[in-house]
C-alpha cells in the first residue's frame, strides 16, 4: 500500500496527473483521518466518591438538611465489575480491528480498469462496427467533437460513425474510423489520464490507450484477432496526428 504522506516529488507529480492514483490517495487520507479521530476519543477518568456536603450557618451549627453521601463500591462489587470492563474493552478492540481490516480491504480493492470500462462500453453499440464508405455528415461530426474541443483532419480516414456517449460520468466522442484493416473505434477521453500507453487484448477486443498531454487520453481498439497490436499502435498514432485541438 502506498504511503499517502510520502514526500517524494516524483510520486507527487504522478498523483497530480493520474486521476486514479489521486483518487486512491484521497481515500487513504480520509480513512486515516477517521481512524485518528476514533483512536483519539478520550477514556472517562474514574471519578472519586464525593464526601458529605455540608453548609454552615452563622455560628457553625450544621444545616438541618443533610446530603447523603455516595458510598464507595465495596471491594466485592468492584472486583465483579472488573471482568465486565475488560470484556467490553476486548469487544471494542475487536470491533475496531475489524473496521481497520475492512477499511484496508475496501481501499486496496482495485476498481474496474479504464481498459475494461472501454471494452464494456463497446458491447452497447455493436452497430458501429459495420464496414462502409459512407461518412458521417460533417455537421453531425462537428457537433459530436465540439464538447471535447477538437476537430479531426482527413488523415484519420473515413469517419463512418460518431456519437456522444456517457462514459464514467462524462460525455465523450465515440467514433469509428474506416481503415485498411477494417473499422477502428476511437474514444476521446479528455477526462481520463494515464501515465503511459496501456495496451489490452480482452473479450474479443484489441487496443491501446495512449496519454495525450493536456488533453487526457485516446482509446483506439479493433474487434477480433485479425489486426495485430503493432497495427493498432500505428492506427492510434495516425488518428492522434490528425486531431486538431481547438481549446
C-alpha positions as CSV (number, residue, x, y, z in Angstrom):
1,X,0.0,0.0,0.0
2,X,1.4,3.4,-1.0
3,X,2.2,5.9,1.9
4,X,-0.1,8.9,1.2
5,X,2.3,11.2,3.1
6,X,5.3,10.2,1.1
7,X,7.2,13.5,0.2
8,X,8.8,12.0,-2.9
9,X,8.5,14.7,-5.7
10,X,8.2,12.2,-8.5
11,X,5.3,10.5,-6.6
12,X,3.6,13.8,-6.0
13,X,3.9,14.8,-9.7
14,X,2.4,11.4,-10.7
15,X,-0.5,11.9,-8.4
16,X,-1.1,15.4,-9.9
17,X,-1.5,13.9,-13.4
18,X,-3.1,10.5,-12.6
19,X,-6.8,10.6,-11.8
20,X,-7.0,7.1,-10.3
21,X,-3.9,7.4,-8.1
22,X,-5.0,10.8,-6.9
23,X,-8.5,9.4,-6.0
24,X,-6.9,6.5,-4.2
25,X,-4.7,8.8,-2.2
26,X,-7.7,10.9,-1.1
27,X,-9.5,7.8,0.0
28,X,-6.5,6.8,2.1
29,X,-6.2,10.2,3.7
30,X,-9.9,10.3,4.6
31,X,-9.7,6.8,6.1
32,X,-6.6,7.8,8.2
33,X,-8.4,10.9,9.4
34,X,-11.4,8.8,10.5
35,X,-9.2,6.3,12.2
36,X,-7.2,9.0,14.0
37,X,-10.4,10.6,15.3
38,X,-11.7,7.2,16.5
39,X,-8.5,6.4,18.4
40,X,-8.5,10.0,19.9
41,X,-11.7,9.6,21.8
42,X,-10.9,10.2,25.5
43,X,-11.5,7.5,28.1
44,X,-13.5,8.9,31.0
45,X,-11.4,9.2,34.2
46,X,-12.5,7.3,37.3
47,X,-14.4,9.8,39.5
48,X,-13.7,9.9,43.2
49,X,-16.6,9.3,45.5
50,X,-18.0,12.7,46.8
51,X,-17.8,13.5,50.5
52,X,-20.7,14.7,52.6
53,X,-21.8,18.1,51.5
54,X,-22.4,20.4,54.5
55,X,-23.4,24.0,54.6
56,X,-22.6,26.0,57.8
57,X,-24.9,28.7,59.3
58,X,-23.6,31.8,61.2
59,X,-22.3,30.0,64.4
60,X,-21.2,26.9,62.8
61,X,-24.3,24.9,63.6
62,X,-25.0,22.2,61.0
63,X,-27.7,22.8,58.5
64,X,-30.9,20.9,59.3
65,X,-31.0,19.2,55.9
66,X,-28.1,16.8,55.2
67,X,-26.9,15.5,51.8
68,X,-26.5,11.8,51.9
69,X,-23.0,10.9,50.5
70,X,-22.4,8.3,47.8
71,X,-20.8,5.3,49.3
72,X,-17.8,3.8,47.7
73,X,-18.3,0.5,46.0
74,X,-17.4,-2.5,48.0
75,X,-14.3,-4.3,47.0
76,X,-16.5,-7.2,46.1
77,X,-18.6,-5.1,43.7
78,X,-15.5,-3.5,42.2
79,X,-14.0,-7.0,41.7
80,X,-17.2,-8.3,40.0
81,X,-17.3,-5.3,37.6
82,X,-13.6,-5.6,36.5
83,X,-14.1,-8.7,34.3
84,X,-17.1,-6.9,32.7
85,X,-15.0,-3.8,31.9
86,X,-12.2,-6.0,30.5
87,X,-14.7,-7.9,28.3
88,X,-16.2,-4.7,27.0
89,X,-12.8,-3.3,26.1
90,X,-11.8,-6.5,24.4
91,X,-15.0,-6.4,22.4
92,X,-14.5,-2.8,21.4
93,X,-10.9,-3.6,20.4
94,X,-12.1,-6.4,18.2
95,X,-14.7,-4.2,16.5
96,X,-12.1,-1.5,15.9
97,X,-9.7,-4.1,14.4
98,X,-12.4,-5.4,12.2
99,X,-13.2,-1.9,11.0
100,X,-9.5,-1.3,10.2
101,X,-9.2,-4.5,8.3
102,X,-12.4,-3.9,6.4
103,X,-11.4,-0.4,5.6
104,X,-8.0,-1.5,4.4
105,X,-9.6,-4.1,2.1
106,X,-12.0,-1.6,0.8
107,X,-9.2,0.9,0.0
108,X,-7.0,-1.7,-1.6
109,X,-9.7,-3.4,-3.7
110,X,-9.0,-2.5,-7.4
111,X,-11.8,-0.8,-9.2
112,X,-12.6,-1.5,-12.8
113,X,-9.7,-0.6,-15.1
114,X,-10.1,2.1,-17.8
115,X,-9.5,-0.6,-20.5
116,X,-12.2,-2.8,-19.0
117,X,-14.7,0.1,-19.0
118,X,-13.8,0.9,-22.6
119,X,-14.4,-2.7,-23.7
120,X,-17.7,-2.9,-21.7
121,X,-18.9,0.2,-23.5
122,X,-18.3,-1.4,-26.9
123,X,-20.8,-4.1,-26.2
124,X,-23.6,-1.5,-26.1
125,X,-23.1,-0.2,-29.6
126,X,-22.5,-3.2,-32.0
127,X,-24.0,-1.4,-35.0
128,X,-21.0,0.9,-35.0
129,X,-18.7,-1.8,-36.4
130,X,-20.1,-2.2,-39.9
131,X,-17.8,-1.7,-42.9
132,X,-18.9,1.2,-45.1
133,X,-17.5,4.0,-47.2
134,X,-20.3,6.4,-46.3
135,X,-19.0,9.1,-43.9
136,X,-20.9,10.8,-41.1
137,X,-22.3,14.2,-42.3
138,X,-19.8,17.0,-41.4
139,X,-22.3,18.9,-39.2
140,X,-23.1,15.8,-37.2
141,X,-19.4,15.0,-36.7
142,X,-18.6,18.6,-35.7
143,X,-21.4,18.5,-33.1
144,X,-20.0,15.4,-31.5
145,X,-16.5,16.8,-31.4
146,X,-17.4,20.3,-30.2
147,X,-17.6,19.4,-26.4
148,X,-14.1,17.9,-26.5
149,X,-12.8,21.0,-28.2
150,X,-11.2,19.3,-31.2
151,X,-11.6,18.7,-34.9
152,X,-10.4,15.7,-37.0
153,X,-8.4,16.0,-40.2
154,X,-8.8,13.9,-43.3
155,X,-5.7,11.8,-42.4
156,X,-7.6,9.8,-39.8
157,X,-9.7,8.1,-42.5
158,X,-13.4,7.9,-43.2
159,X,-15.4,8.5,-40.0
160,X,-18.4,6.3,-40.5
161,X,-19.9,6.6,-37.0
162,X,-20.0,9.4,-34.5
163,X,-21.8,9.6,-31.2
164,X,-21.6,11.5,-28.0
165,X,-21.6,8.8,-25.2
166,X,-21.9,8.7,-21.5
167,X,-18.6,7.3,-20.1
168,X,-17.5,7.5,-16.4
169,X,-19.8,10.5,-15.8
170,X,-18.8,12.5,-18.8
171,X,-19.9,12.9,-22.4
172,X,-17.2,11.7,-24.7
173,X,-16.8,11.3,-28.5
174,X,-17.2,7.7,-29.8
175,X,-16.0,7.5,-33.4
176,X,-15.5,4.7,-35.8
177,X,-12.8,5.2,-38.5
178,X,-12.6,3.0,-41.6
179,X,-9.0,1.8,-42.2
180,X,-7.3,-0.7,-44.5
181,X,-7.6,-3.1,-41.5
182,X,-11.3,-2.6,-41.1
183,X,-13.4,-0.5,-38.7
184,X,-11.5,1.0,-35.8
185,X,-13.1,2.6,-32.7
186,X,-11.7,5.8,-31.3
187,X,-12.8,7.3,-28.0
188,X,-11.5,10.7,-27.0
189,X,-11.2,10.6,-23.2
190,X,-10.3,14.2,-22.2
191,X,-11.2,13.4,-18.5
192,X,-9.1,10.3,-18.2
193,X,-5.4,10.5,-17.6
194,X,-2.9,7.6,-18.0
195,X,0.8,7.9,-17.1
196,X,1.9,5.7,-20.1
197,X,0.5,3.8,-23.0
198,X,-1.7,0.9,-22.0
199,X,-2.5,-2.0,-24.4
200,X,-5.1,-4.6,-23.9
201,X,-6.5,-7.8,-25.5
202,X,-9.7,-9.0,-23.9
203,X,-13.2,-10.1,-24.6
204,X,-12.6,-10.1,-28.4
205,X,-11.2,-6.6,-28.5
206,X,-7.6,-5.5,-29.0
207,X,-6.5,-1.9,-28.5
208,X,-4.4,0.8,-26.8
209,X,-5.0,3.8,-24.6
210,X,-2.4,6.5,-25.1
211,X,-1.8,9.6,-23.0
212,X,-2.4,13.0,-24.6
213,X,-0.5,15.8,-22.8
214,X,-3.0,18.3,-21.6
215,X,-6.0,16.5,-23.2
216,X,-6.5,13.3,-21.2
217,X,-6.1,10.1,-23.3
218,X,-7.2,8.4,-26.5
219,X,-8.6,4.9,-26.7
220,X,-8.2,3.1,-30.0
221,X,-9.4,-0.5,-30.5
222,X,-10.3,-3.1,-33.0
223,X,-12.6,-6.1,-32.9
224,X,-11.3,-9.7,-33.4
225,X,-7.8,-11.1,-33.7
226,X,-7.2,-10.2,-37.3
227,X,-5.3,-7.0,-36.5
228,X,-2.0,-7.3,-34.7
229,X,-1.0,-5.0,-31.9
230,X,1.6,-3.1,-34.0
231,X,-1.0,-2.2,-36.5
232,X,-3.3,-0.9,-33.7
233,X,-0.4,1.3,-32.4
234,X,0.2,2.6,-36.0
235,X,-3.5,3.5,-36.4
236,X,-3.6,5.2,-33.0
237,X,-0.6,7.3,-34.0
238,X,-2.2,8.3,-37.3
239,X,-5.5,9.3,-35.6
240,X,-3.7,11.3,-32.9
241,X,-1.7,13.2,-35.6
242,X,-5.0,14.0,-37.3
243,X,-6.6,15.6,-34.2
244,X,-6.6,19.4,-34.1
245,X,-7.2,20.7,-30.6
246,X,-9.2,23.9,-30.6
247,X,-9.1,24.6,-26.8
